[in-house]
C-alpha positions as a Python dict, from the first residue, in 0.01 Angstrom:
ca = {
    (1, 'R'): (0, 0, 0),
    (2, 'Y'): (113, -361, -50),
    (3, 'I'): (5, -486, -396),
    (4, 'V'): (40, -301, -726),
    (5, 'G'): (-235, -341, -987),
    (6, 'Q'): (-476, -638, -1000),
    (7, 'G'): (-768, -414, -905),
    (8, 'R'): (-1039, -666, -1000),
    (9, 'A'): (-889, -945, -789),
    (10, 'K'): (-840, -714, -489),
    (11, 'R'): (-1197, -591, -525),
    (12, 'A'): (-1340, -947, -539),
    (13, 'V'): (-1155, -1054, -222),
    (14, 'A'): (-1241, -728, -42),
    (15, 'I'): (-1613, -769, -124),
    (16, 'A'): (-1607, -1132, -4),
    (17, 'L'): (-1448, -1029, 328),
    (18, 'R'): (-1683, -733, 373),
    (19, 'N'): (-1987, -953, 309),
    (20, 'R'): (-1877, -1177, 596),
    (21, 'I'): (-1879, -880, 833),
    (22, 'R'): (-2221, -780, 699),
    (23, 'R'): (-2350, -1134, 754),
    (24, 'L'): (-2250, -1123, 1122),
    (25, 'E'): (-2479, -818, 1167),
    (26, 'L'): (-2786, -1002, 1033),
    (27, 'P'): (-3047, -1203, 1229),
    (28, 'E'): (-2946, -1565, 1275),
    (29, 'E'): (-3224, -1707, 1053),
    (30, 'I'): (-3104, -1528, 738),
    (31, 'A'): (-2732, -1527, 832),
    (32, 'R'): (-2742, -1906, 840),
    (33, 'E'): (-2851, -1913, 474),
    (34, 'I'): (-2587, -1672, 338),
    (35, 'A'): (-2289, -1872, 217),
    (36, 'P'): (-1959, -1710, 115),
    (37, 'K'): (-1892, -1678, -259),
    (38, 'N'): (-1573, -1877, -304),
    (39, 'I'): (-1317, -1737, -548),
    (40, 'L'): (-1098, -1893, -818),
    (41, 'M'): (-797, -1677, -910),
    (42, 'V'): (-642, -1752, -1248),
    (43, 'G'): (-312, -1595, -1346),
    (44, 'P'): (58, -1661, -1408),
    (45, 'T'): (303, -1704, -1123),
    (46, 'G'): (436, -1397, -942),
    (47, 'V'): (144, -1161, -1012),
    (48, 'G'): (10, -1144, -654),
    (49, 'K'): (-251, -1421, -614),
    (50, 'T'): (-130, -1542, -273),
    (51, 'E'): (-27, -1197, -154),
    (52, 'I'): (-375, -1049, -210),
    (53, 'A'): (-544, -1307, 15),
    (54, 'R'): (-266, -1304, 277),
    (55, 'R'): (-255, -925, 313),
    (56, 'L'): (-632, -885, 338),
    (57, 'S'): (-658, -1159, 601),
    (58, 'Q'): (-393, -975, 808),
    (59, 'L'): (-586, -649, 779),
    (60, 'V'): (-907, -807, 917),
    (61, 'S'): (-724, -1036, 1167),
    (62, 'A'): (-900, -1342, 1027),
    (63, 'P'): (-765, -1698, 1068),
    (64, 'F'): (-585, -1768, 739),
    (65, 'I'): (-408, -2075, 610),
    (66, 'K'): (-239, -2140, 278),
    (67, 'V'): (-218, -2496, 149),
    (68, 'E'): (-96, -2653, -175),
    (69, 'A'): (-346, -2878, -348),
    (70, 'T'): (-61, -3106, -459),
    (71, 'K'): (16, -3202, -95),
    (72, 'F'): (-314, -3387, -55),
    (73, 'T'): (-414, -3736, -162),
    (74, 'E'): (-756, -3891, -188),
    (75, 'V'): (-886, -4103, 98),
    (76, 'G'): (-724, -4446, 102),
    (77, 'Y'): (-384, -4330, -28),
    (78, 'V'): (-75, -4251, 178),
    (79, 'G'): (-61, -3878, 249),
    (80, 'R'): (-268, -3601, 405),
    (81, 'D'): (-641, -3600, 350),
    (82, 'V'): (-815, -3274, 262),
    (83, 'E'): (-983, -3244, 605),
    (84, 'S'): (-642, -3173, 759),
    (85, 'M'): (-653, -2820, 611),
    (86, 'I'): (-958, -2743, 827),
    (87, 'R'): (-786, -2886, 1135),
    (88, 'D'): (-483, -2667, 1061),
    (89, 'L'): (-711, -2364, 1022),
    (90, 'V'): (-877, -2432, 1360),
    (91, 'E'): (-536, -2473, 1524),
    (92, 'R'): (-424, -2139, 1377),
    (93, 'S'): (-746, -1972, 1494),
    (94, 'V'): (-717, -2106, 1850),
    (95, 'Q'): (-355, -1991, 1871),
    (96, 'M'): (-458, -1642, 1752),
    (97, 'V'): (-724, -1621, 2025),
    (98, 'K'): (-484, -1750, 2293),
    (99, 'Q'): (-222, -1496, 2188),
    (100, 'R'): (-477, -1215, 2212),
    (101, 'K'): (-590, -1331, 2557),
    (102, 'I'): (-227, -1355, 2672),
    (103, 'E'): (-177, -992, 2565),
    (104, 'E'): (-489, -895, 2764),
    (105, 'V'): (-349, -1046, 3087),
    (106, 'R'): (9, -934, 3020),
    (107, 'E'): (-8, -656, 3281),
    (108, 'E'): (-130, -884, 3561),
    (109, 'A'): (122, -1151, 3459),
    (110, 'S'): (395, -887, 3479),
    (111, 'V'): (293, -797, 3838),
    (112, 'R'): (298, -1164, 3942),
    (113, 'T'): (633, -1215, 3771),
    (114, 'R'): (781, -922, 3965),
    (115, 'E'): (673, -1081, 4294),
    (116, 'R'): (821, -1419, 4196),
    (117, 'I'): (1154, -1258, 4103),
    (118, 'L'): (1160, -1072, 4437),
    (119, 'D'): (1082, -1401, 4616),
    (120, 'A'): (1387, -1550, 4443),
    (121, 'L'): (1604, -1254, 4545),
    (122, 'I'): (1467, -1233, 4904),
    (123, 'P'): (1288, -1555, 5003),
    (124, 'P'): (973, -1495, 5214),
    (125, 'R'): (981, -1573, 5588),
    (126, 'K'): (913, -1941, 5646),
    (127, 'V'): (593, -1973, 5842),
    (128, 'Q'): (596, -2247, 6100),
    (129, 'E'): (452, -2559, 5940),
    (130, 'K'): (107, -2662, 6047),
    (131, 'V'): (-18, -3017, 6048),
    (132, 'S'): (-266, -3054, 5763),
    (133, 'D'): (-635, -3116, 5829),
    (134, 'F'): (-592, -3454, 5662),
    (135, 'M'): (-329, -3555, 5922),
    (136, 'H'): (-544, -3420, 6205),
    (137, 'I'): (-837, -3635, 6101),
    (138, 'F'): (-646, -3959, 6053),
    (139, 'S'): (-367, -3930, 6310),
    (140, 'G'): (-559, -3773, 6595),
    (141, 'Q'): (-275, -3527, 6658),
    (142, 'P'): (-381, -3192, 6806),
    (143, 'Q'): (-326, -2885, 6590),
    (144, 'K'): (-22, -2685, 6698),
    (145, 'E'): (-93, -2329, 6800),
    (146, 'E'): (80, -2058, 6602),
    (147, 'R'): (376, -1921, 6798),
    (148, 'I'): (386, -1545, 6861),
    (149, 'P'): (703, -1404, 6698),
    (150, 'T'): (964, -1250, 6927),
    (151, 'E'): (1073, -887, 6905),
    (152, 'E'): (1397, -994, 6735),
    (153, 'E'): (1204, -1192, 6473),
    (154, 'E'): (976, -893, 6408),
    (155, 'R'): (1281, -669, 6363),
    (156, 'A'): (1430, -920, 6117),
    (157, 'E'): (1100, -930, 5925),
    (158, 'R'): (1089, -548, 5902),
    (159, 'Q'): (1448, -552, 5776),
    (160, 'R'): (1357, -818, 5516),
    (161, 'L'): (1057, -616, 5392),
    (162, 'S'): (1270, -301, 5370),
    (163, 'T'): (1535, -484, 5166),
    (164, 'R'): (1262, -634, 4944),
    (165, 'E'): (1118, -287, 4880),
    (166, 'R'): (1464, -150, 4790),
    (167, 'L'): (1531, -442, 4554),
    (168, 'G'): (1185, -387, 4401),
    (169, 'R'): (1281, -29, 4313),
    (170, 'M'): (1613, -146, 4165),
    (171, 'L'): (1427, -413, 3967),
    (172, 'D'): (1185, -155, 3824),
    (173, 'E'): (1480, 66, 3724),
    (174, 'G'): (1644, -226, 3541),
    (175, 'K'): (1953, -236, 3765),
    (176, 'L'): (1931, -609, 3839),
    (177, 'E'): (1893, -747, 3485),
    (178, 'G'): (2231, -922, 3488),
    (179, 'R'): (2203, -1076, 3838),
    (180, 'E'): (2162, -1454, 3847),
    (181, 'I'): (1875, -1605, 4045),
    (182, 'E'): (1736, -1954, 4093),
    (183, 'I'): (1375, -2001, 3982),
    (184, 'E'): (1136, -2293, 3984),
    (185, 'V'): (948, -2354, 3658),
    (186, 'S'): (680, -2606, 3570),
    (187, 'E'): (773, -2876, 3326),
    (188, 'S'): (487, -3086, 3194),
    (189, 'A'): (574, -3439, 3089),
    (190, 'Q'): (550, -3504, 2715),
    (191, 'F'): (391, -3828, 2600),
    (192, 'G'): (442, -3873, 2225),
    (193, 'I'): (238, -4176, 2126),
    (194, 'P'): (230, -4245, 1752),
    (195, 'V'): (-106, -4372, 1628),
    (196, 'M'): (-164, -4529, 1289),
    (197, 'G'): (-508, -4494, 1141),
    (198, 'G'): (-735, -4361, 873),
    (199, 'P'): (-845, -4010, 787),
    (200, 'G'): (-874, -3774, 1080),
    (201, 'M'): (-652, -3992, 1303),
    (202, 'E'): (-330, -3791, 1267),
    (203, 'E'): (-404, -3583, 1577),
    (204, 'M'): (-493, -3877, 1799),
    (205, 'G'): (-134, -3931, 1914),
    (206, 'M'): (-120, -3567, 2025),
    (207, 'N'): (-457, -3593, 2201),
    (208, 'I'): (-357, -3903, 2401),
    (209, 'G'): (-34, -3730, 2500),
    (210, 'E'): (-226, -3424, 2620),
    (211, 'M'): (-470, -3641, 2818),
    (212, 'L'): (-187, -3825, 2995),
    (213, 'S'): (3, -3503, 3068),
    (214, 'G'): (-317, -3371, 3230),
    (215, 'I'): (-341, -3676, 3458),
    (216, 'F'): (17, -3664, 3586),
    (217, 'P'): (126, -3367, 3799),
    (218, 'K'): (358, -3112, 3644),
    (219, 'K'): (719, -3156, 3744),
    (220, 'K'): (905, -2862, 3896),
    (221, 'K'): (1250, -2785, 3768),
    (222, 'R'): (1499, -2544, 3926),
    (223, 'R'): (1699, -2325, 3688),
    (224, 'T'): (1968, -2064, 3747),
    (225, 'V'): (1918, -1776, 3505),
    (226, 'T'): (1961, -1399, 3490),
    (227, 'V'): (1676, -1172, 3603),
    (228, 'E'): (1619, -1068, 3239),
    (229, 'T'): (1575, -1431, 3126),
    (230, 'A'): (1369, -1517, 3434),
    (231, 'R'): (1126, -1236, 3355),
    (232, 'S'): (1043, -1372, 3008),
    (233, 'I'): (1013, -1733, 3135),
    (234, 'L'): (797, -1649, 3437),
    (235, 'E'): (582, -1396, 3251),
    (236, 'A'): (493, -1658, 2989),
    (237, 'E'): (416, -1910, 3266),
    (238, 'E'): (198, -1667, 3463),
    (239, 'A'): (11, -1557, 3147),
    (240, 'E'): (-60, -1923, 3066),
    (241, 'K'): (-209, -1969, 3415),
    (242, 'L'): (-432, -1662, 3378),
    (243, 'V'): (-577, -1759, 3038),
    (244, 'D'): (-891, -1973, 3028),
    (245, 'H'): (-776, -2225, 2768),
    (246, 'E'): (-1116, -2393, 2737),
    (247, 'A'): (-1288, -2062, 2658),
    (248, 'A'): (-1007, -1970, 2416),
    (249, 'A'): (-1048, -2301, 2233),
    (250, 'Q'): (-1424, -2252, 2195),
    (251, 'E'): (-1379, -1893, 2077),
    (252, 'G'): (-1109, -2003, 1832),
    (253, 'L'): (-1336, -2278, 1699),
    (254, 'K'): (-1616, -2028, 1640),
    (255, 'K'): (-1378, -1775, 1483),
    (256, 'A'): (-1247, -2036, 1238),
    (257, 'Q'): (-1604, -2137, 1155),
    (258, 'E'): (-1731, -1783, 1092),
    (259, 'E'): (-1422, -1592, 972),
    (260, 'G'): (-1172, -1854, 850),
    (261, 'I'): (-1005, -1824, 509),
    (262, 'V'): (-847, -2121, 331),
    (263, 'F'): (-623, -2039, 36),
    (264, 'I'): (-573, -2343, -190),
    (265, 'D'): (-277, -2282, -420),
    (266, 'E'): (-169, -2485, -724),
    (267, 'L'): (-524, -2605, -790),
    (268, 'D'): (-440, -2642, -1160),
    (269, 'K'): (-191, -2918, -1068),
    (270, 'V'): (-477, -3150, -963),
    (271, 'A'): (-682, -3081, -1277),
    (272, 'S'): (-701, -3361, -1536),
    (273, 'A'): (-644, -3268, -1900),
    (274, 'G'): (-941, -3358, -2117),
    (275, 'G'): (-1112, -3539, -1830),
    (276, 'G'): (-858, -3823, -1817),
    (277, 'H'): (-954, -4124, -1605),
    (278, 'S'): (-634, -4328, -1596),
    (279, 'G'): (-297, -4323, -1425),
    (280, 'P'): (-227, -4019, -1205),
    (281, 'D'): (-543, -3847, -1333),
    (282, 'V'): (-754, -4081, -1117),
    (283, 'S'): (-578, -3965, -799),
    (284, 'R'): (-600, -3599, -907),
    (285, 'E'): (-972, -3626, -966),
    (286, 'G'): (-1004, -3805, -631),
    (287, 'V'): (-850, -3503, -454),
    (288, 'Q'): (-1095, -3273, -634),
    (289, 'R'): (-1391, -3489, -530),
    (290, 'D'): (-1266, -3497, -170),
    (291, 'L'): (-1256, -3116, -180),
    (292, 'L'): (-1623, -3094, -284),
    (293, 'P'): (-1789, -3159, 57),
    (294, 'I'): (-1532, -2941, 237),
    (295, 'V'): (-1597, -2643, 7),
    (296, 'E'): (-1973, -2703, -4),
    (297, 'G'): (-2009, -2734, 373),
    (298, 'C'): (-1963, -3032, 604),
    (299, 'T'): (-1860, -3111, 962),
    (300, 'V'): (-1494, -3182, 1033),
    (301, 'N'): (-1389, -3327, 1367),
    (302, 'T'): (-1093, -3153, 1530),
    (303, 'K'): (-929, -3195, 1870),
    (304, 'Y'): (-1118, -2884, 1988),
    (305, 'G'): (-1455, -3014, 1870),
    (306, 'P'): (-1655, -3040, 1547),
    (307, 'V'): (-1640, -2745, 1307),
    (308, 'R'): (-1879, -2663, 1020),
    (309, 'T'): (-1721, -2542, 695),
    (310, 'D'): (-2038, -2374, 555),
    (311, 'H'): (-1912, -2021, 621),
    (312, 'I'): (-1538, -2066, 570),
    (313, 'L'): (-1419, -1868, 266),
    (314, 'F'): (-1221, -2073, 14),
    (315, 'I'): (-994, -1893, -232),
    (316, 'A'): (-837, -2123, -492),
    (317, 'A'): (-559, -2016, -725),
    (318, 'G'): (-361, -2158, -1011),
    (319, 'A'): (-158, -2054, -1313),
    (320, 'F'): (-362, -2277, -1549),
    (321, 'H'): (-101, -2235, -1824),
    (322, 'K'): (-122, -2603, -1929),
    (323, 'M'): (-472, -2675, -1798),
    (324, 'K'): (-791, -2472, -1816),
    (325, 'P'): (-1034, -2403, -1529),
    (326, 'S'): (-1284, -2612, -1729),
    (327, 'D'): (-1055, -2916, -1674),
    (328, 'L'): (-1164, -2919, -1309),
    (329, 'V'): (-1456, -3147, -1229),
    (330, 'P'): (-1782, -2956, -1296),
    (331, 'E'): (-1900, -2985, -935),
    (332, 'L'): (-1584, -2809, -808),
    (333, 'Q'): (-1618, -2537, -1072),
    (334, 'G'): (-1971, -2476, -941),
    (335, 'R'): (-1842, -2438, -584),
    (336, 'L'): (-1597, -2166, -696),
    (337, 'P'): (-1849, -1930, -857),
    (338, 'L'): (-1632, -1615, -871),
    (339, 'R'): (-1358, -1644, -1132),
    (340, 'V'): (-1102, -1363, -1135),
    (341, 'E'): (-825, -1338, -1393),
    (342, 'L'): (-504, -1167, -1288),
    (343, 'N'): (-312, -991, -1563),
    (344, 'P'): (58, -1046, -1636),
    (345, 'L'): (268, -761, -1499),
    (346, 'T'): (367, -487, -1742),
    (347, 'E'): (689, -285, -1739),
    (348, 'E'): (503, 0, -1562),
    (349, 'D'): (374, -242, -1296),
    (350, 'L'): (726, -373, -1231),
    (351, 'A'): (860, -16, -1198),
    (352, 'R'): (591, 64, -940),
    (353, 'I'): (651, -261, -749),
    (354, 'L'): (1016, -160, -702),
    (355, 'V'): (932, 154, -503),
    (356, 'E'): (561, 196, -417),
    (357, 'P'): (461, -83, -173),
    (358, 'E'): (535, -49, 196),
    (359, 'H'): (881, -201, 262),
    (360, 'S'): (943, -226, -112),
    (361, 'L'): (1236, -415, -263),
    (362, 'V'): (1444, -97, -298),
    (363, 'D'): (1373, -2, 66),
    (364, 'Q'): (1479, -351, 180),
    (365, 'Y'): (1820, -328, 9),
    (366, 'K'): (1872, 27, 139),
    (367, 'A'): (1796, -92, 494),
    (368, 'L'): (2029, -393, 466),
    (369, 'L'): (2323, -183, 347),
    (370, 'S'): (2254, 93, 601),
    (371, 'T'): (2363, -154, 873),
    (372, 'E'): (2713, -129, 718),
    (373, 'Q'): (2684, 255, 707),
    (374, 'V'): (2649, 246, 326),
    (375, 'T'): (2392, 490, 181),
    (376, 'L'): (2234, 340, -130),
    (377, 'S'): (2034, 547, -379),
    (378, 'F'): (1877, 483, -721),
    (379, 'S'): (1816, 731, -1002),
    (380, 'E'): (1477, 736, -1178),
    (381, 'G'): (1647, 610, -1493),
    (382, 'A'): (1799, 315, -1304),
    (383, 'L'): (1461, 201, -1170),
    (384, 'K'): (1303, 227, -1517),
    (385, 'E'): (1592, 31, -1669),
    (386, 'I'): (1562, -248, -1406),
    (387, 'A'): (1188, -276, -1475),
    (388, 'S'): (1246, -271, -1852),
    (389, 'L'): (1506, -550, -1841),
    (390, 'A'): (1290, -758, -1604),
    (391, 'A'): (989, -723, -1837),
    (392, 'R'): (1206, -819, -2134),
    (393, 'M'): (1332, -1134, -1960),
    (394, 'N'): (975, -1227, -1865),
    (395, 'R'): (872, -1192, -2230),
    (396, 'E'): (1164, -1384, -2378),
    (397, 'T'): (1192, -1661, -2115),
    (398, 'E'): (948, -1795, -1855),
    (399, 'D'): (716, -1529, -1713),
    (400, 'I'): (769, -1540, -1336),
    (401, 'G'): (617, -1199, -1269),
    (402, 'A'): (749, -982, -986),
    (403, 'R'): (987, -1255, -869),
    (404, 'R'): (1207, -1159, -1165),
    (405, 'L'): (1288, -834, -982),
    (406, 'H'): (1461, -1031, -705),
    (407, 'T'): (1691, -1187, -966),
    (408, 'M'): (1769, -849, -1121),
    (409, 'M'): (1836, -673, -790),
    (410, 'E'): (2061, -952, -659),
    (411, 'N'): (2273, -950, -976),
    (412, 'L'): (2285, -571, -982),
    (413, 'L'): (2392, -532, -617),
    (414, 'E'): (2602, -848, -581),
    (415, 'E'): (2938, -667, -592),
    (416, 'I'): (2822, -380, -368),
    (417, 'Q'): (2684, -623, -107),
    (418, 'F'): (3010, -820, -108),
    (419, 'E'): (3228, -510, -71),
    (420, 'A'): (2994, -325, 171),
    (421, 'P'): (3227, -354, 477),
    (422, 'D'): (3498, -165, 280),
    (423, 'L'): (3249, 99, 161),
    (424, 'S'): (3145, 204, 512),
    (425, 'G'): (3048, 571, 531),
    (426, 'Q'): (3015, 611, 153),
    (427, 'N'): (2720, 702, -69),
    (428, 'V'): (2658, 458, -354),
    (429, 'K'): (2437, 583, -639),
    (430, 'I'): (2295, 340, -895),
    (431, 'D'): (2225, 497, -1236),
    (432, 'D'): (2089, 355, -1561),
    (433, 'G'): (2440, 315, -1707),
    (434, 'L'): (2547, 86, -1421),
    (435, 'V'): (2223, -114, -1454),
    (436, 'R'): (2285, -174, -1826),
    (437, 'E'): (2649, -265, -1760),
    (438, 'R'): (2562, -523, -1492),
    (439, 'L'): (2238, -669, -1627),
    (440, 'E'): (2223, -636, -2005),
    (441, 'R'): (2466, -923, -2061),
    (442, 'L'): (2237, -1149, -1857),
    (443, 'V'): (1941, -1061, -2076),
    (444, 'A'): (2138, -1089, -2400),
    (445, 'D'): (2326, -1412, -2326),
    (446, 'T'): (2088, -1698, -2407),
    (447, 'D'): (2319, -1960, -2256),
    (448, 'V'): (2326, -1781, -1922),
    (449, 'R'): (1957, -1695, -1928),
    (450, 'K'): (1835, -2052, -1907),
    (451, 'Y'): (2006, -2094, -1568),
    (452, 'L'): (1839, -1786, -1419),
    (453, 'L'): (1508, -1770, -1238),
}
């Protein structure tokens, strides 16, 4: 449905994800002992390494984060330490849980929002102010008795309720969307306090800011907006009030711990050729050694609480065209026990990628041009020719896999996309002759080729 070929890699990731679901069904004593089998994907760029992990995580709604190994430095150097990937994963997981809980209370938030909009359109009757209990105790003033409303006031109140009901019906029918109203929204004060420190300190500034914003009362700000805009603002505010953020944070923490997936890309870029121990190789090996406890299982402190990494699934990937997986430190190789090799894409694979996946490249270009009332179509021969030329360029220059198809399609449709406004209402058919005319010179011209992706 999404990824063509690479059956072995898809199977390995699918088994790893299924085993996590199986583990959750087991008694706690044995479930605690079952660790995920981390995966190392080896294959050239553009063959689907990242896409396989990303798509499967979406299908199972698991917290997923993709990081580049080259972004991290070993402890003691300027840069992000490897623990920050776990903190990012927890943050992603908590946000996923909060979003789900917001959707669950959306209906109630919508009802409350409707009442607030009606209050802005027809303000409620002001009840005579009462002296607070606090003032009674300390001032000794007697509590004022509530005055019985007069007949005229009761008639005015009935009229107000009738008008409110009529406006409510108009609101439900969408007849008031453009009317401007004045609403009062909460505005929490932001305290950005930068904090310098060692590993794990990067979130401290945020935490101190959150603590201070919790101490000070939220400011109220009056805004004049349309009913349509007010609905989205107030609905978000009401949903936030209805969600138990503490429970969401704890659930998100547990979800990250039990179901989280960390995809570490470009792992080959931190490998040291021949086990070098000088210059940049020292820092690269330091990053690998910092990864060891994270992948093996340790406790990482986050702003939501400590999280264990024992059952987080790690999927590492790299092209390894200059390095070999054996150039990684042996301990890290041992913590990535499943090694899956992804094959370079063949001409047949490229032809299938053009049309088979959901929202394929051909479908995307058809949809884009349909907005200009241009109907785009491709003959079978044209698709085969595009795939053939892409495969040839991958063989004769750098092999960038399926990404080559983007280059081919852009060059093929450049003129049509530019002239699309003048082609409105027309059918444009791409055949193999047009493909050869537009693209063959790119493949044949060596001087041009070196500037292409």
